[in-house]
Coordinates of C-alpha atoms and ligand atoms in Angstrom, one line a residue:
M17 CA 92.6 43.3 120.8
T18 CA 91.5 46.4 122.7
A19 CA 89.2 49.3 122.0
S20 CA 90.6 52.7 121.3
A21 CA 90.3 55.1 124.2
P22 CA 90.9 58.8 124.6
R23 CA 93.3 59.6 127.4
S24 CA 90.6 61.2 129.5
I25 CA 88.8 57.9 130.1
L26 CA 91.9 55.8 131.0
P27 CA 91.4 54.4 134.5
P28 CA 93.6 56.1 137.2
L29 CA 96.8 54.3 138.3
T30 CA 96.8 52.5 141.6
A31 CA 99.1 54.0 144.3
E32 CA 101.6 51.3 143.6
E33 CA 101.6 51.9 139.9
Q34 CA 101.9 55.6 140.5
G35 CA 105.0 55.1 142.6
H36 CA 106.5 52.9 140.0
S37 CA 105.7 55.4 137.2
L38 CA 107.4 58.2 139.2
R39 CA 110.5 56.1 139.7
L40 CA 110.8 55.4 136.0
A41 CA 110.2 59.1 135.2
A42 CA 113.1 60.0 137.4
R43 CA 115.2 57.3 135.6
I44 CA 114.3 58.8 132.2
R45 CA 115.0 62.3 133.4
A46 CA 118.5 61.2 134.5
A47 CA 119.0 59.7 131.0
L48 CA 117.8 63.0 129.5
A49 CA 120.2 65.0 131.6
S50 CA 123.2 62.8 130.6
A51 CA 122.2 63.1 126.9
G52 CA 122.1 66.9 127.0
G53 CA 118.3 67.4 127.3
W54 CA 116.9 65.4 124.4
L55 CA 116.4 61.7 123.9
S56 CA 115.2 60.0 120.7
F57 CA 111.8 58.4 120.9
E58 CA 113.6 55.1 120.3
R59 CA 115.7 55.5 123.5
F60 CA 112.7 56.7 125.4
M61 CA 110.7 53.6 124.4
E62 CA 113.6 51.4 125.3
L63 CA 113.7 52.8 128.8
A64 CA 109.9 52.8 129.2
L65 CA 109.8 49.1 128.3
Y66 CA 113.2 47.7 129.3
A67 CA 114.9 49.9 131.9
P68 CA 116.2 47.3 134.4
G69 CA 113.7 46.8 137.3
L70 CA 111.5 49.6 136.0
G71 CA 110.5 49.2 132.4
Y72 CA 107.2 47.7 131.5
Y73 CA 108.7 44.3 130.5
S74 CA 111.4 44.4 133.2
A75 CA 109.1 44.9 136.2
G76 CA 106.2 43.0 137.5
S77 CA 102.7 43.9 136.3
A78 CA 100.1 41.5 134.9
K79 CA 100.6 42.6 131.3
L80 CA 98.8 39.8 129.4
G81 CA 95.4 38.2 129.8
A82 CA 92.0 39.4 131.0
G83 CA 93.4 41.0 134.2
G84 CA 96.2 42.7 132.3
D85 CA 96.6 45.3 129.6
F86 CA 96.1 43.4 126.4
V87 CA 95.1 40.0 125.1
T88 CA 97.1 38.1 122.4
A89 CA 96.0 35.4 120.1
P90 CA 97.4 32.5 122.2
E91 CA 95.4 34.0 125.1
V92 CA 92.2 34.2 123.1
S93 CA 92.3 30.6 122.2
D94 CA 94.5 27.4 122.1
L95 CA 93.1 27.0 118.6
F96 CA 95.8 29.5 117.5
S97 CA 98.6 27.5 119.1
R98 CA 97.2 24.2 117.9
C99 CA 97.4 25.5 114.3
I100 CA 100.9 26.7 114.9
A101 CA 101.7 23.2 116.3
R102 CA 100.5 21.7 113.0
Q103 CA 102.9 23.9 111.0
C104 CA 105.7 23.1 113.4
A105 CA 105.0 19.4 113.1
A106 CA 105.4 19.5 109.4
V107 CA 108.8 21.2 109.7
L108 CA 110.0 19.0 112.6
L109 CA 109.2 15.9 110.6
R110 CA 111.6 17.1 107.9
T111 CA 114.3 18.8 110.0
G112 CA 114.1 17.2 113.5
G113 CA 115.5 19.3 116.2
E114 CA 113.9 21.8 118.5
I115 CA 111.6 24.8 118.9
L116 CA 112.8 28.2 120.2
E117 CA 110.1 30.6 121.3
L118 CA 111.0 34.3 121.8
G119 CA 108.9 36.3 124.3
A120 CA 106.6 33.5 125.5
G121 CA 104.2 35.7 127.5
T122 CA 102.3 33.6 130.0
G123 CA 103.6 30.3 128.6
R124 CA 100.1 29.4 127.3
M125 CA 101.3 29.0 123.7
A126 CA 104.2 26.8 124.7
A127 CA 101.8 24.6 126.8
A128 CA 99.2 24.2 124.0
L129 CA 101.9 23.6 121.4
L130 CA 103.7 20.9 123.3
T131 CA 100.3 19.2 124.1
E132 CA 99.3 19.2 120.4
L133 CA 102.7 18.0 119.2
A134 CA 102.6 15.2 121.7
A135 CA 99.2 14.2 120.4
Q136 CA 100.7 14.2 116.9
R137 CA 103.7 12.3 118.1
V138 CA 106.1 14.9 116.8
L139 CA 107.7 16.3 119.9
P140 CA 110.8 18.6 119.6
E141 CA 114.0 17.5 121.3
R142 CA 113.6 20.5 123.5
Y143 CA 111.4 23.6 123.7
A144 CA 113.6 26.6 124.5
I145 CA 112.2 30.0 125.6
L146 CA 114.1 33.3 125.5
E147 CA 112.3 35.8 127.6
V148 CA 113.5 39.2 128.6
S149 CA 110.9 39.7 131.4
A150 CA 111.8 37.9 134.7
D151 CA 108.2 38.3 135.8
L152 CA 106.8 36.7 132.7
A153 CA 109.5 33.9 132.8
A154 CA 108.3 33.1 136.4
R155 CA 104.7 32.9 135.1
Q156 CA 105.8 30.6 132.3
R157 CA 107.6 28.3 134.7
E158 CA 104.5 28.1 136.9
R159 CA 102.3 27.3 133.9
L160 CA 104.6 24.8 132.2
A161 CA 105.2 23.0 135.6
L162 CA 101.6 21.8 135.2
L163 CA 102.4 19.8 132.0
P164 CA 102.9 16.1 132.1
R165 CA 106.5 15.4 133.1
A166 CA 107.5 14.0 129.6
L167 CA 106.6 17.4 128.1
G168 CA 107.6 19.7 130.9
E169 CA 111.1 18.3 131.1
R170 CA 111.7 19.4 127.5
V171 CA 111.3 23.1 128.3
V172 CA 114.4 25.2 129.0
W173 CA 114.9 28.9 129.5
L174 CA 117.8 30.6 127.7
D175 CA 119.5 33.9 128.7
E176 CA 120.6 34.6 125.2
L177 CA 120.2 33.3 121.7
P178 CA 122.0 29.9 121.3
A179 CA 125.5 30.1 119.9
Q180 CA 125.0 26.8 118.1
P181 CA 122.5 27.2 115.1
L182 CA 119.5 24.9 115.5
H183 CA 117.4 22.7 113.3
G184 CA 113.7 23.2 113.7
V185 CA 111.5 26.2 114.4
L186 CA 111.9 29.7 115.8
L187 CA 108.7 31.4 116.8
A188 CA 107.8 34.9 117.9
N189 CA 104.2 36.1 118.4
E190 CA 103.9 39.8 119.1
V191 CA 107.5 40.4 119.9
A192 CA 108.7 42.5 116.9
D193 CA 106.1 45.2 117.7
A194 CA 107.8 45.7 121.1
L195 CA 111.2 46.5 119.6
P196 CA 111.9 50.2 120.2
C197 CA 111.3 52.3 117.1
R198 CA 112.3 55.7 115.8
R199 CA 109.6 58.3 115.1
F200 CA 109.9 60.8 112.3
R201 CA 108.0 63.7 110.8
Y202 CA 108.1 64.4 107.1
D203 CA 107.8 68.0 105.9
A204 CA 108.5 69.7 102.6
D205 CA 111.7 71.2 104.0
G206 CA 113.1 67.9 105.3
I207 CA 112.8 65.1 107.8
S208 CA 112.9 65.5 111.5
E209 CA 113.2 62.9 114.3
L210 CA 110.8 63.0 117.2
G211 CA 112.2 62.8 120.7
V212 CA 111.5 63.7 124.2
V213 CA 112.4 66.7 126.4
L214 CA 111.3 67.7 129.9
E215 CA 108.1 69.7 130.1
A216 CA 108.9 73.3 131.2
G217 CA 108.2 73.6 134.9
S218 CA 107.9 69.9 135.3
G219 CA 108.4 68.6 139.0
E220 CA 111.9 68.3 140.2
A221 CA 111.2 65.7 142.9
S222 CA 109.0 63.3 140.9
T223 CA 106.2 63.2 143.4
A224 CA 102.5 62.6 142.7
A225 CA 101.8 66.3 143.4
A226 CA 104.6 67.5 141.1
P227 CA 105.3 64.7 138.6
I228 CA 108.0 64.8 136.0
R229 CA 106.4 65.3 132.6
F230 CA 107.8 64.8 129.2
R231 CA 106.9 66.3 125.9
E232 CA 107.8 65.6 122.3
R233 CA 110.3 67.7 120.4
A234 CA 111.5 67.3 116.8
V235 CA 115.1 67.8 115.8
A236 CA 116.7 67.5 112.4
A237 CA 117.1 63.9 111.4
D238 CA 120.6 62.4 111.5
A239 CA 122.2 60.8 108.4
S240 CA 121.1 57.3 109.2
L241 CA 117.4 58.2 109.6
V242 CA 117.5 60.4 106.4
Q243 CA 119.0 57.4 104.5
D244 CA 116.4 55.1 105.9
L245 CA 113.6 57.4 104.9
D246 CA 115.0 58.1 101.5
E247 CA 114.9 54.3 100.8
I248 CA 111.3 54.1 102.1
L249 CA 110.1 57.1 100.2
A250 CA 111.7 56.0 97.0
G251 CA 109.6 52.8 97.0
L252 CA 106.2 54.3 97.8
P253 CA 103.7 54.8 95.0
E254 CA 102.5 58.2 96.4
A255 CA 104.2 61.2 98.1
L256 CA 103.5 61.7 101.8
P257 CA 101.7 64.9 102.9
P258 CA 103.6 67.5 104.9
G259 CA 103.5 66.9 108.6
Y260 CA 103.2 63.1 108.1
T261 CA 104.4 61.3 111.2
S262 CA 105.2 57.6 111.5
E263 CA 107.7 55.1 112.8
V264 CA 110.8 53.3 111.5
C265 CA 112.1 50.2 113.4
A266 CA 115.8 50.2 112.7
R267 CA 116.2 47.3 115.1
I268 CA 114.3 44.8 112.9
G269 CA 117.4 44.3 110.7
P270 CA 119.9 43.3 113.4
W271 CA 117.2 41.3 115.2
I272 CA 116.3 39.2 112.1
N273 CA 120.0 38.8 111.4
A274 CA 120.6 37.5 114.9
L275 CA 117.7 35.1 114.6
S276 CA 118.9 34.0 111.2
D277 CA 122.3 33.2 112.7
C278 CA 120.5 30.8 115.1
L279 CA 118.8 28.8 112.3
A280 CA 120.8 26.1 110.6
R281 CA 117.8 24.6 108.9
G282 CA 114.0 25.1 109.3
L283 CA 111.5 27.9 109.8
L284 CA 111.4 31.3 111.5
L285 CA 107.7 32.1 112.0
L286 CA 106.8 35.6 113.0
C287 CA 103.3 36.8 113.8
D288 CA 102.5 40.4 114.5
Y289 CA 100.1 43.2 113.6
G290 CA 101.6 45.0 110.6
L291 CA 101.5 45.7 106.9
P292 CA 103.6 45.6 103.8
R293 CA 105.5 48.9 103.4
R294 CA 103.3 50.6 100.8
H295 CA 100.3 50.1 103.1
Y296 CA 102.2 50.9 106.3
Y297 CA 103.2 54.3 104.9
H298 CA 99.9 55.1 103.3
P299 CA 99.5 58.8 102.8
Q300 CA 96.3 58.7 104.9
R301 CA 97.9 57.1 107.9
V302 CA 99.2 60.5 109.0
S303 CA 99.9 59.8 112.6
G304 CA 101.7 56.4 112.3
T305 CA 100.9 53.2 114.1
L306 CA 102.2 53.8 117.6
R307 CA 99.8 52.4 120.2
C308 CA 99.8 52.1 124.0
H309 CA 97.9 49.5 126.0
Y310 CA 96.7 49.9 129.6
R311 CA 94.0 47.7 131.2
Q312 CA 92.5 46.6 127.9
L313 CA 92.3 50.1 126.5
A314 CA 94.4 51.3 123.5
H315 CA 95.5 54.9 123.2
D316 CA 98.3 56.9 121.6
D317 CA 100.0 58.8 124.4
P318 CA 103.3 57.1 125.3
Y319 CA 104.2 59.8 127.9
V320 CA 101.6 58.8 130.5
N321 CA 101.5 55.7 132.7
L322 CA 105.3 55.2 132.3
G323 CA 106.3 51.6 133.0
V324 CA 102.8 50.4 133.6
Q325 CA 101.5 50.5 130.0
D326 CA 102.7 48.7 126.9
I327 CA 104.0 50.7 123.9
T328 CA 104.0 49.1 120.5
A329 CA 104.3 50.0 116.8
W330 CA 103.0 48.0 113.9
V331 CA 105.6 46.0 111.9
D332 CA 106.7 47.0 108.4
F333 CA 106.8 43.5 107.0
T334 CA 108.7 44.7 103.9
R335 CA 111.6 45.6 106.3
V336 CA 111.3 42.1 107.8
A337 CA 111.5 40.5 104.4
D338 CA 114.4 42.6 103.2
A339 CA 116.3 41.9 106.4
A340 CA 115.6 38.1 106.0
L341 CA 116.9 38.1 102.4
A342 CA 120.0 40.1 103.4
A343 CA 120.6 37.4 106.1
G344 CA 120.4 34.6 103.6
L345 CA 116.9 33.4 104.5
E346 CA 114.1 32.7 102.1
V347 CA 110.7 34.4 102.4
S348 CA 108.5 31.4 102.0
G349 CA 105.1 32.8 102.9
F350 CA 103.2 35.9 104.0
A351 CA 99.5 35.7 104.9
T352 CA 96.9 37.2 107.2
Q353 CA 96.3 35.4 110.4
A354 CA 92.9 34.3 109.1
A355 CA 94.3 32.7 106.0
F356 CA 97.1 31.0 108.0
L357 CA 94.7 29.5 110.5
L358 CA 92.2 28.4 107.9
G359 CA 95.0 26.9 105.9
L360 CA 96.0 24.8 108.9
G361 CA 92.5 23.5 109.4
V362 CA 91.1 25.6 112.3
E363 CA 87.6 24.9 111.2
G364 CA 88.2 21.2 111.5
L365 CA 89.6 21.7 115.1
V366 CA 86.3 23.5 116.0
N367 CA 84.2 20.8 114.4
E368 CA 86.0 18.0 116.2
A369 CA 84.3 19.3 119.3
G370 CA 81.0 18.0 118.0
A371 CA 77.8 19.9 118.8
G372 CA 77.1 21.5 122.2
I373 CA 78.6 24.0 124.5
E374 CA 82.3 23.2 123.7
H375 CA 81.6 23.7 120.0
T376 CA 79.9 27.0 120.7
R377 CA 82.8 28.2 122.8
L378 CA 85.5 27.2 120.2
A379 CA 83.4 28.7 117.3
G380 CA 83.3 32.0 119.2
E381 CA 87.1 31.9 119.8
A382 CA 87.8 31.0 116.2
R383 CA 85.7 34.0 115.1
R384 CA 87.8 36.3 117.2
L385 CA 91.0 35.0 115.7
I386 CA 89.7 35.0 112.1
M387 CA 87.1 37.8 111.5
P388 CA 88.6 40.7 109.6
E389 CA 87.3 43.3 112.1
E390 CA 88.8 41.3 115.0
M391 CA 92.3 39.8 114.7
G392 CA 92.1 38.1 111.3
E393 CA 93.3 40.8 109.0
A394 CA 95.5 43.2 111.1
F395 CA 97.7 40.3 112.2
K396 CA 100.1 38.8 109.6
M397 CA 102.2 35.7 109.6
I398 CA 105.6 35.6 107.8
A399 CA 107.5 32.4 107.1
L400 CA 111.3 32.8 106.8
T401 CA 113.1 29.6 106.0
R402 CA 116.5 28.1 105.5
D403 CA 117.1 24.9 103.5
L404 CA 113.4 23.8 103.9
D405 CA 111.8 22.2 100.9
I406 CA 108.3 21.4 102.1
P407 CA 105.0 23.1 101.4
L408 CA 103.8 25.2 104.3
A409 CA 100.0 24.6 104.8
G410 CA 99.6 27.9 106.7
F411 CA 100.4 29.8 103.5
A412 CA 98.6 27.6 101.0
L413 CA 95.4 29.7 100.9
Q414 CA 97.0 33.1 100.5
D415 CA 100.2 34.4 99.1
L416 CA 100.7 38.1 99.8
R417 CA 104.4 38.0 99.1
R418 CA 103.9 40.2 96.0
L419 CA 103.0 43.1 98.3
L420 CA 106.2 43.0 100.2
Ligands
LIG718 C1 103.2 41.3 123.6 S1 104.0 40.1 124.5 C2 103.6 38.6 123.6 C3 103.6 37.4 124.5 C4 103.3 36.0 123.8 N1 104.2 35.8 122.7 C5 101.9 36.0 123.4 O1 101.6 36.1 122.2 O2 101.0 35.9 124.2 C6 105.6 40.3 124.2 C7 106.6 39.3 124.8 O3 107.9 39.5 124.2 C8 108.8 39.6 125.3 N2 109.9 40.4 124.7 C9 109.9 41.7 124.5 N3 111.0 42.1 123.9 C10 111.7 40.9 123.7 C11 113.0 40.6 123.1 N4 113.7 41.6 122.6 N5 113.4 39.3 123.0 C12 112.6 38.3 123.5 N6 111.4 38.6 124.1 C13 111.0 39.9 124.2 C14 108.0 40.1 126.4 O4 108.5 40.0 127.7 C15 106.7 39.3 126.2 O5 106.8 38.0 126.8

């Protein structure tokens, strides 16, 4: 979790970052030129995060951890992964099979999960990782090479989702929020889609002295966005005020569908910051949920620090649930991260450390994961299952499915 920062106090880019950013700006300008001068925000975000060799996730910057741009729950504490391991163990005991983790970051969650599952004697047949970032995949290999051989040899990296549906668990922590999203503005006279144009007079050569700059421009929404918004607005308890700006992640549906196709039997567990739809599109949330992360500071300007800052949007969990149902999955649980971890006995894990310095350290980490003003409330866990008839302890304390 990072503090919110106005753009003026963002630290300056290093010379290397600046060069990288200028190259990505030139790539986006070329895409703009081929598209006739306007790119949807969704396409801009896709290029900013995933343009081959240049996007934030395609190129090599530290990204996660204390020396990077943001810290995720598995990086805060192994308590998070140990609780997830408990949930996975219950599923694997019933289904057998394997674990597939999407977007494994530094590999810390994979390492902690396998270690805990070994302690519980419920190891998966294999632990597969699907990672889009070559640089993070290299970090994962380095980290997981430190595991005992019996664990390390179970880990494989995939280039694409498996063709053969698996038994077991699919996991994704903070991946859905990185899917490129569309941005819209709602006005009394209609809906427009936000996109990107070149700033007038912006540098031709993309140099530090005359950088390429982009700015936002709204155009009339196309039929697919209007239809999407019509469905969203029809389900909201209150009208949105004019000028209301927010995000729609149209890629969630196809993504969940593809994941569903990979799951023959078991659990798809997603964790991300987000809300049920009626809270996501609350009339007071007038500027949406888009956030950028650079060196542990959060801000809302996606047009700076291109390729060296993360861009995310909160997850509309109602969209996730609808997509899961359409794909033939069952929505078996929805809870805050705090309720999930407490349901899986995080307090017991802290207390196992006895008294002393280790206990104090773990208690501090647990607070960060659980307290509402830290990660406990903003992050949610959703359990999507197929042919799985067991109680899920992570969702025993809280059932927020009625809000979806
Ligand atoms: C915010 S990081 C979270 C990393 C890790 N799960 C954690 O919690 O520490 C997002 C991760 O998802 C990966 N990623 C982004 N888009 C992805 C996609 N479409 N499929 C699989 N992984 C993706 C990134 O490279 C990165 O590893």
